[in-house]
mmCIF file of C-alpha atoms and ligand atoms in Angstrom:
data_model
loop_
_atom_site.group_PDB
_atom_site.id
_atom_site.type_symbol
_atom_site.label_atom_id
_atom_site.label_comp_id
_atom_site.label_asym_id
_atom_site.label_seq_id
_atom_site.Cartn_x
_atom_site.Cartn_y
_atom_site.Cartn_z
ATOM 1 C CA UNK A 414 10.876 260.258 -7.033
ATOM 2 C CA UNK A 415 13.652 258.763 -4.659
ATOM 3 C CA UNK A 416 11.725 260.347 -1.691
ATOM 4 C CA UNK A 417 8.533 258.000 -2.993
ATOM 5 C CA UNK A 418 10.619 255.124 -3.085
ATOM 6 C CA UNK A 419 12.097 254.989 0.063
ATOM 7 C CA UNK A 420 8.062 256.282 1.615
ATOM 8 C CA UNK A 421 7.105 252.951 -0.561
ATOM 9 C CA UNK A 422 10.047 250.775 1.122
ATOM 10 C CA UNK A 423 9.622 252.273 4.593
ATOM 11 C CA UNK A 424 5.638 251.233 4.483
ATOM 12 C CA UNK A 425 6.800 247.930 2.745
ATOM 13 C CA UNK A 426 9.658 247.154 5.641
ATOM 14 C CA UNK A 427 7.008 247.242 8.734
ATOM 15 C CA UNK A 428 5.211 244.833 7.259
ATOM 16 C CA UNK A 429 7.528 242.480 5.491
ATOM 17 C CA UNK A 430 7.259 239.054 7.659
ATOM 18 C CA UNK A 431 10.372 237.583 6.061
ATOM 19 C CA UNK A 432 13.842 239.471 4.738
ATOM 20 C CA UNK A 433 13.898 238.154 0.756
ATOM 21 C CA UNK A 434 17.475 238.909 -1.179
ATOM 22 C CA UNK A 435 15.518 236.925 -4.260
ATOM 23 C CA UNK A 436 12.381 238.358 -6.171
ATOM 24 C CA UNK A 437 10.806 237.103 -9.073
ATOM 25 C CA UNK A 438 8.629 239.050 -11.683
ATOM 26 C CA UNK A 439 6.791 236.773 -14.063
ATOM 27 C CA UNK A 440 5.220 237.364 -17.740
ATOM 28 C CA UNK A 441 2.206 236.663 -19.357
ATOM 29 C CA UNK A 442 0.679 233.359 -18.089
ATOM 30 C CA UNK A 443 3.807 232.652 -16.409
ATOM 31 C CA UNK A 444 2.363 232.549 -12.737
ATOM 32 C CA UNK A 445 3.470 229.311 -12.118
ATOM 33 C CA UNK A 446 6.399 230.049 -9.903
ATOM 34 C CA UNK A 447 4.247 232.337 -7.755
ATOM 35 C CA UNK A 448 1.133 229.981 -6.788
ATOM 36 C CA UNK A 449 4.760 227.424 -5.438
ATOM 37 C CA UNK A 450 5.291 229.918 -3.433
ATOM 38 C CA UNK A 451 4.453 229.089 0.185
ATOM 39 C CA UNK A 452 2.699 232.398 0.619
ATOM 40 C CA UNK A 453 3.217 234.502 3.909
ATOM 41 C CA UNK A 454 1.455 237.603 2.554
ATOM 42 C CA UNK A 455 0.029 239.145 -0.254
ATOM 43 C CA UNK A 456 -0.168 243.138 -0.878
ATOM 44 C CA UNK A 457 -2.566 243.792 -3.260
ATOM 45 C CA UNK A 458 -0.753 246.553 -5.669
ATOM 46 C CA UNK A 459 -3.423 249.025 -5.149
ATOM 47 C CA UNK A 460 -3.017 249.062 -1.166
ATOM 48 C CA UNK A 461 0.677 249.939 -1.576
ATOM 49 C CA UNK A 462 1.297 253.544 -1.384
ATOM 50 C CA UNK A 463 3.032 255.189 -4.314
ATOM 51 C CA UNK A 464 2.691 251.813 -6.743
ATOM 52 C CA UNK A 465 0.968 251.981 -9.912
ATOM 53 C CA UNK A 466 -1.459 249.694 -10.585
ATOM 54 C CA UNK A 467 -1.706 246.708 -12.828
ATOM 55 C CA UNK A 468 -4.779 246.600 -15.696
ATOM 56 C CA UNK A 469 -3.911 243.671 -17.805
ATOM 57 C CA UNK A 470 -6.147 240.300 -18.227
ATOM 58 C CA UNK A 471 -3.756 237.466 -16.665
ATOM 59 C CA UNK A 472 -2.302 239.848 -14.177
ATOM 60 C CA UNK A 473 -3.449 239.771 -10.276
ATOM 61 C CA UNK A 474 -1.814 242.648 -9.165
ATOM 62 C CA UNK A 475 -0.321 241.768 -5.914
ATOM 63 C CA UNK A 476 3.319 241.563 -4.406
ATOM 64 C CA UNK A 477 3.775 238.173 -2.909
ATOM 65 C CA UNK A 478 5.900 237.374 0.465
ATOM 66 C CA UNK A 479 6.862 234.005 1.402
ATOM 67 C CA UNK A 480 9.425 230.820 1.324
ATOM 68 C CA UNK A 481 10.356 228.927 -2.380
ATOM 69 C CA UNK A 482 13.127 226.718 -2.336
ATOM 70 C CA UNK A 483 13.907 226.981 1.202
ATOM 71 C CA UNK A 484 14.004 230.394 0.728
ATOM 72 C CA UNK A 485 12.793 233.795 1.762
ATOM 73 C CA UNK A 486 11.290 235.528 -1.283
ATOM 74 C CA UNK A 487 9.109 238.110 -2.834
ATOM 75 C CA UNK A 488 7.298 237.976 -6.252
ATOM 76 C CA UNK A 489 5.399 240.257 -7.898
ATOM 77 C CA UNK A 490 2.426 239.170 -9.272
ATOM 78 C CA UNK A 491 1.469 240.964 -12.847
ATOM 79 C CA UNK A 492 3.805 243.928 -13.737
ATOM 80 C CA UNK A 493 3.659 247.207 -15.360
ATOM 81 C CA UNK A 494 4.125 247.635 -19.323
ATOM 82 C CA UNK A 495 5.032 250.598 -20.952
ATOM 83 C CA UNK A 496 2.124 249.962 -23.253
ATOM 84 C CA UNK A 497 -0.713 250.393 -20.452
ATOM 85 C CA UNK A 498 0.199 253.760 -20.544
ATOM 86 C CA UNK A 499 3.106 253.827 -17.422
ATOM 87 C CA UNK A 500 5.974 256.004 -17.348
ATOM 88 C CA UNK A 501 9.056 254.205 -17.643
ATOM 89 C CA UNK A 502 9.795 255.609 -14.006
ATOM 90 C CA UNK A 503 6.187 253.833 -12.811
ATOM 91 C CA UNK A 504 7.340 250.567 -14.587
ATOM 92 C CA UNK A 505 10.444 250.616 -13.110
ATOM 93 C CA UNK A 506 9.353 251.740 -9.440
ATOM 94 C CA UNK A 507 8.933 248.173 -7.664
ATOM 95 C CA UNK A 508 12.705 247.304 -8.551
ATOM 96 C CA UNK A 509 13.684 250.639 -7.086
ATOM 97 C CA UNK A 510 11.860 249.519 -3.683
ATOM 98 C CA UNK A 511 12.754 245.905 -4.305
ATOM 99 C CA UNK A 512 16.512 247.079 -3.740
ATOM 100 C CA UNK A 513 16.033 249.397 -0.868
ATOM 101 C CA UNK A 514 14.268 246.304 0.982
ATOM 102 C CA UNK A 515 17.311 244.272 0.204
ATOM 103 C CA UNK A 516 17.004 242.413 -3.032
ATOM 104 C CA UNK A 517 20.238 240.895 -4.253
ATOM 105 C CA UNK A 518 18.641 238.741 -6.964
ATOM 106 C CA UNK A 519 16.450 239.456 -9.854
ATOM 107 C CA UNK A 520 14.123 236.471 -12.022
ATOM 108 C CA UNK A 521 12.342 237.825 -14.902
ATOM 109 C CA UNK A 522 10.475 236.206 -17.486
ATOM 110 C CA UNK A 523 8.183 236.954 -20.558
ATOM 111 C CA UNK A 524 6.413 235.546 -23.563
ATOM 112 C CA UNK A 525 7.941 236.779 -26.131
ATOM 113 C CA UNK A 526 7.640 235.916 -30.372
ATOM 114 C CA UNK A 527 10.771 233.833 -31.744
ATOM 115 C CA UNK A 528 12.811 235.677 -34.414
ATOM 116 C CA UNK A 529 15.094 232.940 -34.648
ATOM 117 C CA UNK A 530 14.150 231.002 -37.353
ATOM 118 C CA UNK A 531 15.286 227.330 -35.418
ATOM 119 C CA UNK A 532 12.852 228.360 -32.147
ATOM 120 C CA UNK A 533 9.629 226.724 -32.213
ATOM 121 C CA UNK A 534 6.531 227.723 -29.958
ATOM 122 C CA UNK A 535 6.620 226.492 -26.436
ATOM 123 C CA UNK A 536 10.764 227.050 -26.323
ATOM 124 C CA UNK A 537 12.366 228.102 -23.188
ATOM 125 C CA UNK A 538 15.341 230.638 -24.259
ATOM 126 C CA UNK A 539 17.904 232.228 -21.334
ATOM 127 C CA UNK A 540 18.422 235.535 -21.629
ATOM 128 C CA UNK A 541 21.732 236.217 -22.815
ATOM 129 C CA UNK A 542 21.582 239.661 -23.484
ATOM 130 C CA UNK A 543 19.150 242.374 -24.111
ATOM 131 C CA UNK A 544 18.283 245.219 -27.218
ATOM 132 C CA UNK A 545 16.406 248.153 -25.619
ATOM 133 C CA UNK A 546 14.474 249.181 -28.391
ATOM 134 C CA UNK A 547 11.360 250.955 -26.082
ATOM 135 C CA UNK A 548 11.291 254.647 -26.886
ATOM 136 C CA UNK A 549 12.877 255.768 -23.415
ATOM 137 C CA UNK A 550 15.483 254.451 -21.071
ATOM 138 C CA UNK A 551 14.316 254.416 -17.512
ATOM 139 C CA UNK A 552 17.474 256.219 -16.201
ATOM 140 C CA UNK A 553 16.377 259.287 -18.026
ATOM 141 C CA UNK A 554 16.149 262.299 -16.276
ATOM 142 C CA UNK A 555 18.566 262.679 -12.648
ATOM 143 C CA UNK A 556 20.675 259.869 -11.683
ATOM 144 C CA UNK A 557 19.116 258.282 -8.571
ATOM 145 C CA UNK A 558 22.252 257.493 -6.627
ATOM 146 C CA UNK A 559 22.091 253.825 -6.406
ATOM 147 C CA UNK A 560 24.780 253.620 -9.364
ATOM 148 C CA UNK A 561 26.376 255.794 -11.651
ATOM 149 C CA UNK A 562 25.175 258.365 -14.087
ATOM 150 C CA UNK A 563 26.348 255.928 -17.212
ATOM 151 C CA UNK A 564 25.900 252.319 -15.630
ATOM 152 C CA UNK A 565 28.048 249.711 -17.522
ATOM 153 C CA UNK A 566 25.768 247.065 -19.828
ATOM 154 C CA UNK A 567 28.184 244.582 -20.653
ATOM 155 C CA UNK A 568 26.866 241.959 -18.400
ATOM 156 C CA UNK A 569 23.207 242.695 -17.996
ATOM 157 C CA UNK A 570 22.128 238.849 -17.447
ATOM 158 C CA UNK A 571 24.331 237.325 -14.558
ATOM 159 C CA UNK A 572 26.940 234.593 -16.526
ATOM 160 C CA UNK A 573 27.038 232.486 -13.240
ATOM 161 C CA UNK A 574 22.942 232.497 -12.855
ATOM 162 C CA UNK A 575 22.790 231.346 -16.526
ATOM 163 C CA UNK A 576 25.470 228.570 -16.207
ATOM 164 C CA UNK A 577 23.911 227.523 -13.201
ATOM 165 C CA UNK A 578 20.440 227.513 -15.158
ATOM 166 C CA UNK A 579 22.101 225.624 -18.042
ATOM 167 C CA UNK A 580 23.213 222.490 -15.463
ATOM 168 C CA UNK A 581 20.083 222.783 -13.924
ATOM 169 C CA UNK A 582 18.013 222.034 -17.369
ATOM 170 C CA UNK A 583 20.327 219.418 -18.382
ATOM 171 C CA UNK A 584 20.165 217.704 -15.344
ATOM 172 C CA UNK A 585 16.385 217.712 -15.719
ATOM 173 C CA UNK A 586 16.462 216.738 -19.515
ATOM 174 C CA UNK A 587 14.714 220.009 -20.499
ATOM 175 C CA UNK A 588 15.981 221.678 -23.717
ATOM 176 C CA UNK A 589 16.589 225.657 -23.784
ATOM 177 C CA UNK A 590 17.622 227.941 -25.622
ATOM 178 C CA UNK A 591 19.838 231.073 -25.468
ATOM 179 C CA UNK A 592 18.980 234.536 -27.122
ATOM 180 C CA UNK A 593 19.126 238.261 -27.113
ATOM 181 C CA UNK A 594 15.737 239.633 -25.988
ATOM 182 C CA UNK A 595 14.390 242.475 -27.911
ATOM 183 C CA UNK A 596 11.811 244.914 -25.914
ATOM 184 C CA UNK A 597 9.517 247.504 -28.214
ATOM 185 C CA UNK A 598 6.841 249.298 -26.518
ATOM 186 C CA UNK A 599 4.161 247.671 -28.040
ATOM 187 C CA UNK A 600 0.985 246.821 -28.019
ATOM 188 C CA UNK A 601 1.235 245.943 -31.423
ATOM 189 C CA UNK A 602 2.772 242.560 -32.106
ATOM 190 C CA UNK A 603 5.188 243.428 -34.881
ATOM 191 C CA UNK A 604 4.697 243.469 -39.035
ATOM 192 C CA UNK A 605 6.759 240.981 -41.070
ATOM 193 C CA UNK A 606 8.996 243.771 -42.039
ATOM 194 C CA UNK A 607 9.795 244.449 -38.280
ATOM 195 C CA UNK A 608 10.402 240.742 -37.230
ATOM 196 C CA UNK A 609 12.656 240.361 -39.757
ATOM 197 C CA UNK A 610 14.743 244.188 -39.225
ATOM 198 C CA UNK A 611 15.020 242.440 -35.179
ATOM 199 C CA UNK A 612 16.176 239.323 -36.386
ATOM 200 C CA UNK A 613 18.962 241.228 -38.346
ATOM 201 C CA UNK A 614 19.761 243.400 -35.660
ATOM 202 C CA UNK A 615 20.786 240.237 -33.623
ATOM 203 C CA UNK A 616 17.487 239.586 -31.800
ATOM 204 C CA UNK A 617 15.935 236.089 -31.226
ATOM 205 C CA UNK A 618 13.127 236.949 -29.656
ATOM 206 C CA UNK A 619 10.618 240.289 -28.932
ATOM 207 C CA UNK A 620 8.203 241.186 -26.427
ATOM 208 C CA UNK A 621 7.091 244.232 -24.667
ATOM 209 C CA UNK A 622 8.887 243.810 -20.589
ATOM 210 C CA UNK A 623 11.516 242.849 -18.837
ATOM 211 C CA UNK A 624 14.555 245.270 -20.659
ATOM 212 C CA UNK A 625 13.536 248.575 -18.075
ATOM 213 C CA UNK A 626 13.027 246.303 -15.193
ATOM 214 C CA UNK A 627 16.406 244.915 -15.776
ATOM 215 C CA UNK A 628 18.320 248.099 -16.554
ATOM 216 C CA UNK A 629 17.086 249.787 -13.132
ATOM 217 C CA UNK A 630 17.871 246.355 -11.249
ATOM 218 C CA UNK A 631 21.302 246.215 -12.662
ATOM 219 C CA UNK A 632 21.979 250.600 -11.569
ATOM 220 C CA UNK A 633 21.087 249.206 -8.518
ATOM 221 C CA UNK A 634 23.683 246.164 -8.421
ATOM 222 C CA UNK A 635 21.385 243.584 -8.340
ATOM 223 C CA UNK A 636 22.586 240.462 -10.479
ATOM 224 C CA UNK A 637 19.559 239.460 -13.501
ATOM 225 C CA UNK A 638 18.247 235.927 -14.528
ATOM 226 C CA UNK A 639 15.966 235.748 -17.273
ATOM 227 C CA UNK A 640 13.857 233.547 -19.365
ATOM 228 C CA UNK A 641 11.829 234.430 -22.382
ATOM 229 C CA UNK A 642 8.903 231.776 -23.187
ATOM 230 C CA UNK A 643 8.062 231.739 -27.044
ATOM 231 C CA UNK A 644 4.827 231.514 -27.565
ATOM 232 C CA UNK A 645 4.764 232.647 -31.309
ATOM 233 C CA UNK A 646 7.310 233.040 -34.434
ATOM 234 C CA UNK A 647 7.832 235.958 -36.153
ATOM 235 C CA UNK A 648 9.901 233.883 -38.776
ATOM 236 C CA UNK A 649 9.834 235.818 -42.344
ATOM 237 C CA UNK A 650 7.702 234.210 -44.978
ATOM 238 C CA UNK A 651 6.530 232.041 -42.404
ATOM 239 C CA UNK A 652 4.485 234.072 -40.193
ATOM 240 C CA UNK A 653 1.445 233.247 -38.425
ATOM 241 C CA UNK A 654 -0.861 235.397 -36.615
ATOM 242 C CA UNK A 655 -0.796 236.209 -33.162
ATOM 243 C CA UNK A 656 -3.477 236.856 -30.486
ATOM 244 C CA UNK A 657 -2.760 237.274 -26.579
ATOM 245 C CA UNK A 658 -5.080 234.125 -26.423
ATOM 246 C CA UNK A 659 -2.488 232.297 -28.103
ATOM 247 C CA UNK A 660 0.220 234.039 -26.327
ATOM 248 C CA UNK A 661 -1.213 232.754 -23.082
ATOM 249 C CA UNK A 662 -2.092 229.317 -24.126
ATOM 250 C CA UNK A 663 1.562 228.321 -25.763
ATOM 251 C CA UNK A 664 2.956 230.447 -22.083
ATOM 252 C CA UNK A 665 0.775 227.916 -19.997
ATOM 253 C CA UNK A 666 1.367 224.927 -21.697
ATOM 254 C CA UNK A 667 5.667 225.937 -21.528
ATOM 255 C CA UNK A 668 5.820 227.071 -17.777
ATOM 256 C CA UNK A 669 5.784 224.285 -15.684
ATOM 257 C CA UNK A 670 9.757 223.510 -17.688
ATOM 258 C CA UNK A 671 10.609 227.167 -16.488
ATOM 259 C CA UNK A 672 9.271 226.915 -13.054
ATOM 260 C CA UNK A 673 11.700 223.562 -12.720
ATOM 261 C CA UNK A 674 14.450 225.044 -14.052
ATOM 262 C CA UNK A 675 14.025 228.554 -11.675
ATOM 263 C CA UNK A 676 12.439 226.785 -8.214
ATOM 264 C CA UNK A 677 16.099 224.787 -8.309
ATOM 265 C CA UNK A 678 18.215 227.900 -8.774
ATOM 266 C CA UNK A 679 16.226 229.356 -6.318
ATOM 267 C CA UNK A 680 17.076 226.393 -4.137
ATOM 268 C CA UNK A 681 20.585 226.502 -5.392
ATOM 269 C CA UNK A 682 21.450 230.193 -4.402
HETATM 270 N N1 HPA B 359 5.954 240.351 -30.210
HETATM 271 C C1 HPA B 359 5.958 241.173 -29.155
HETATM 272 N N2 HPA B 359 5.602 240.802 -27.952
HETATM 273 C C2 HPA B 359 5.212 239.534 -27.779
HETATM 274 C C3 HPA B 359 5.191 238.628 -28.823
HETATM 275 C C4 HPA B 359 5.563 239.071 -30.111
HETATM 276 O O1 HPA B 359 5.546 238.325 -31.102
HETATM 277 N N3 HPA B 359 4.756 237.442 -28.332
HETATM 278 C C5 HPA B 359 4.551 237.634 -27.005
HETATM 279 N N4 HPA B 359 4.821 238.894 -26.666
#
């Protein structure tokens, strides 16, 4: 496994044109921030050796080097779910080679469904913390040695990244939200009966990413920004049913606030 990743980052390293410490990995019809991104080169996934590839409608499939913010960067285009039928060590593999080519920074996002009864579709929520609720952690199995065998949690969304996100939207009169992100494996959207057991449990919002890509980045020291988009409501008693059409459509229609609010922190680094 570590062998693969450092083949992956070796490959990756002779052709990088630029030295990123920042990468972003965006959610469902949350491209936005990519296609800003004054584009050096593009790797299609499938010509990278050792990465999985990406099946999902609404996901190119590519890893993305260029400038944002005045910036060196690199972005992934589409990621891997658990759901498509990955291992959690496939999902997790690009921020294993993202830190052996020198990533310092990690910016997620997602669409996820509120469980917070005050959210309301199209709200952009800060991830304050996370509930791993997917049936495997991606440390299982031997400790890769880029962090310790029980990695602390207690910060797993950077406090400075988020304060600095928090100026940033108030500066620009956009309204967010903070929340604790809930990740299941999916691909079912959840039952009444499960939105409201995650709302008790302390979540405000659920989707099917970001929580394995963020505990591998953080065993690897890199600091974690991220945003969920909520692009449904999983309120009890209230619920309404969900489609990935709508998922997409309420994601489009919110991004160009969470692009602002990330192209400045990028800027702001
Ligand atoms: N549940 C899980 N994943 C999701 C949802 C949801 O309601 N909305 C977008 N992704």
């Amino acid at each position: 496994m570590y062998e693969k990743i450092l083949e992956t980052a070796a490959w990756l390293k002779e052709r990088m044109p630029n030295k990123p410490e920042t990468a972003i990995v965006l959610g469902t019809g949350l491209g936005q921030l990519a296609d800003k991104i004054e584009k050096i080169l593009a790797i299609p996934y499938r010509e990278i050796p050792n990465f999985p590839v990406s099946t999902v409608e609404g996901h190119h499939g590519q890893l993305v080097f260029g400038r944002l913010g005045g910036r060196d960067i690199m972005a992934m285009e589409g990621r891997f779910h658990y759901y498509e039928g990955y291992t959690m060590k496939e999902v997790t593999f690009p921020i294993r080679v993202m830190y052996e080519l020198g990533i310092k920074t990690l910016f997620v996002s997602n669409a996820a469904g509120g469980t917070n009864p005050s959210f309301r579709i199209g709200d952009i929520m800060i991830i304050t913390d996370h509930i791993n609720f997917m049936p495997e952690n991606p440390l299982h199995g031997p400790n890769i040695p880029t962090g310790p065998r029980f990695p602390d949690m207690g910060e797993p969304y950077n406090n400075e990244l988020i304060e600095m996100a928090d100026a940033i939207a108030a500066e620009k009169g956009i309204k967010v939200r903070h929340g604790v992100y809930l990740a299941t494996q999916g691909p079912t959207f959840e039952t009444p009966s499960e939105y409201r057991m995650f709302a008790r449990w302390g979540a405000d919002a659920v989707g099917m990413s970001t929580v394995p890509e963020v505990i591998v980045a953080r065993h690897c020291g890199i600091r974690c920004f991220g945003v969920s988009v909520i692009t449904d409501l999983g309120t009890y008693g209230k619920l309404m049913k969900v489609t990935h059409e709508d998922v997409q459509k309420a994601a489009n229609e919110a991004q160009p606030r969470m692009t602002a609010i990330m192209e400045e922190m990028i800027r702001r680094l």
